[in-house]
Coordinates of N, CA and C in Angstrom, one line a residue:
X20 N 49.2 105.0 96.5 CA 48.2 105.8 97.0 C 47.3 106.3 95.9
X21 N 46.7 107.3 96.3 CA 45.7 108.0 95.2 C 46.2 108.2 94.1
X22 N 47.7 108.9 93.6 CA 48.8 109.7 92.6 C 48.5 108.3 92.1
X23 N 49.1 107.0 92.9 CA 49.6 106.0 92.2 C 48.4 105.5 91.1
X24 N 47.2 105.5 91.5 CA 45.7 105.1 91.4 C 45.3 105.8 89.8
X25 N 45.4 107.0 90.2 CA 45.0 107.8 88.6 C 46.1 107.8 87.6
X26 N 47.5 107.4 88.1 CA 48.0 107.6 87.0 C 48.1 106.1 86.4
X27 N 47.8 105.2 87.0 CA 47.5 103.8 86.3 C 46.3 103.5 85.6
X28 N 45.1 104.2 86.0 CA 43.7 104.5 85.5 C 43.8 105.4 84.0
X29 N 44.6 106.0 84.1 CA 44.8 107.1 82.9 C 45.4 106.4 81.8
X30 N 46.4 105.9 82.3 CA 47.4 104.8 80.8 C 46.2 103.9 80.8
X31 N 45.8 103.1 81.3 CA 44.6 101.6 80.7 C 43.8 102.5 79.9
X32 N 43.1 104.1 80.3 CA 42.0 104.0 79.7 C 42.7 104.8 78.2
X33 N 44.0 105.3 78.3 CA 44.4 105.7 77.1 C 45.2 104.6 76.0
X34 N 45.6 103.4 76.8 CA 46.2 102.3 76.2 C 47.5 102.4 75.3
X35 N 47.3 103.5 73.9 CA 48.5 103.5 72.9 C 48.1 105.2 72.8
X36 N 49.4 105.8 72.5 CA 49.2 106.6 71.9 C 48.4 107.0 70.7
X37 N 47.9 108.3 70.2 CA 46.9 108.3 68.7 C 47.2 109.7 68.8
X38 N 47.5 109.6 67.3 CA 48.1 111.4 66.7 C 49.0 112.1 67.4
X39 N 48.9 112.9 67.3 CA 49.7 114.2 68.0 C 49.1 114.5 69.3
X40 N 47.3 114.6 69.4 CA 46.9 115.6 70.2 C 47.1 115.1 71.7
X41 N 46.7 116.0 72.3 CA 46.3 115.9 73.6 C 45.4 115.2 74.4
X42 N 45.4 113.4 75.0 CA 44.0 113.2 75.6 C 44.1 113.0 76.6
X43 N 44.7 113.9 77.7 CA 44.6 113.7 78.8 C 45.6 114.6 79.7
X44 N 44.6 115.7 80.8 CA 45.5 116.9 81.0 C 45.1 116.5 82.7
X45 N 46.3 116.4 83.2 CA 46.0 116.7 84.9 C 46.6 117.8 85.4
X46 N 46.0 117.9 86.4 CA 46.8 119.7 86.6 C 46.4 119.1 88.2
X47 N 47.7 119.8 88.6 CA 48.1 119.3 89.7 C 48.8 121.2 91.0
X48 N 48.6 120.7 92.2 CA 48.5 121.8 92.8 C 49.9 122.1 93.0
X49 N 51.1 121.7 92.7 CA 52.4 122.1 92.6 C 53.5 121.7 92.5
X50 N 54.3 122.1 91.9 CA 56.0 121.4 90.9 C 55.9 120.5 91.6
X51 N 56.5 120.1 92.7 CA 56.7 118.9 93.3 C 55.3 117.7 93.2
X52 N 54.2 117.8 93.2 CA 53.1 116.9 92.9 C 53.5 116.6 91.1
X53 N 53.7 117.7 90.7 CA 53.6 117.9 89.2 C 55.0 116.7 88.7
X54 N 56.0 116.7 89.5 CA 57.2 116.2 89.1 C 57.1 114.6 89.6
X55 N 56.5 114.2 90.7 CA 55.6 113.3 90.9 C 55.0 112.1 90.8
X56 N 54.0 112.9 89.6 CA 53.3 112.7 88.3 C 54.1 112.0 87.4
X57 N 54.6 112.9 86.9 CA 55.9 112.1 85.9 C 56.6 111.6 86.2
X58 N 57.1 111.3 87.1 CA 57.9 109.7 87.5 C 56.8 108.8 87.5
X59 N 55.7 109.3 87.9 CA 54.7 107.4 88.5 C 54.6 107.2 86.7
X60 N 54.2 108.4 86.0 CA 53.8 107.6 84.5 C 55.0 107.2 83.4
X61 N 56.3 107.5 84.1 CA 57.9 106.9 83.2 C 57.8 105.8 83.8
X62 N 57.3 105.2 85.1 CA 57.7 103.6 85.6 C 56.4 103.1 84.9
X63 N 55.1 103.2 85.1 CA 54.0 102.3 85.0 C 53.6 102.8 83.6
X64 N 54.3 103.6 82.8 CA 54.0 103.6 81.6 C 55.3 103.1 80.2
X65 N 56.2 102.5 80.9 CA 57.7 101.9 80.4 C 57.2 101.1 79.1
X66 N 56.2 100.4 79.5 CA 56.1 99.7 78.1 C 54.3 100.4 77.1
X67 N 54.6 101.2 77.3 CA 54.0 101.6 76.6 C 54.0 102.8 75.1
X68 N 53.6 103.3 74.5 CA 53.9 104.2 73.4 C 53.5 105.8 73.7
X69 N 52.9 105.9 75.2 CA 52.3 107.2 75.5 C 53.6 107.9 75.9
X70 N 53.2 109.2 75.5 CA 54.1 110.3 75.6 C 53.5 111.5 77.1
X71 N 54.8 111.5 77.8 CA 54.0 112.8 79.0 C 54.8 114.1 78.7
X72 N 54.1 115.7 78.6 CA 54.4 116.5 78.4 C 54.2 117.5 79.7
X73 N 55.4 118.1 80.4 CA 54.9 118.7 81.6 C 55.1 120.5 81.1
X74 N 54.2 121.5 81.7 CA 54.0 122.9 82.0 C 54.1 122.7 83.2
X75 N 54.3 124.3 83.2 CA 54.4 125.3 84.7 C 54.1 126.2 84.0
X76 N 53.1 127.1 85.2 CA 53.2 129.0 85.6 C 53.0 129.0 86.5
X77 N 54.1 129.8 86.9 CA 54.0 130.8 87.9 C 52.6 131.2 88.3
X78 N 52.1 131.4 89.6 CA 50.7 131.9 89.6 C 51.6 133.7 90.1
X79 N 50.4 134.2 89.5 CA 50.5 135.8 89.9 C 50.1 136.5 90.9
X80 N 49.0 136.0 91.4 CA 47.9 136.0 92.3 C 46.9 135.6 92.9
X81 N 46.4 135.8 93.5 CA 45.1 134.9 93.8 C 44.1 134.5 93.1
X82 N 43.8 133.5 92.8 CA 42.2 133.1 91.9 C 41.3 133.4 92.7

């Protein structure tokens, strides 16, 4: 579906990893979408050299 769509769109357009930094942040509406995420990019990103880093917070309140 869509999840599957962006996270294959994201590895092509990032191809190899480079440095340390950060080039690419999705932020997603909850743990479970979040957890997700990082399965679709451990299978369709297996051969690749990119690295995925996950956060959480707690929300406090309302935005």
């Amino acid at each position: 579906g869509k999840t599957t769509m962006l996270v294959i769109n994201t590895i092509q357009k990032l191809s190899k990893a480079e440095g340390e930094s950060t080039r690419a942040l999705l932020i997603v509406e909850s743990k479970e979408k979040m957890v997700e995420m990082v399965d679709l990019f451990q299978v369709y990103g297996k051969y690749t050299d990119l690295r995925v880093h996950i956060g959480s917070k707690r929300p406090r309140g309302k935005i």
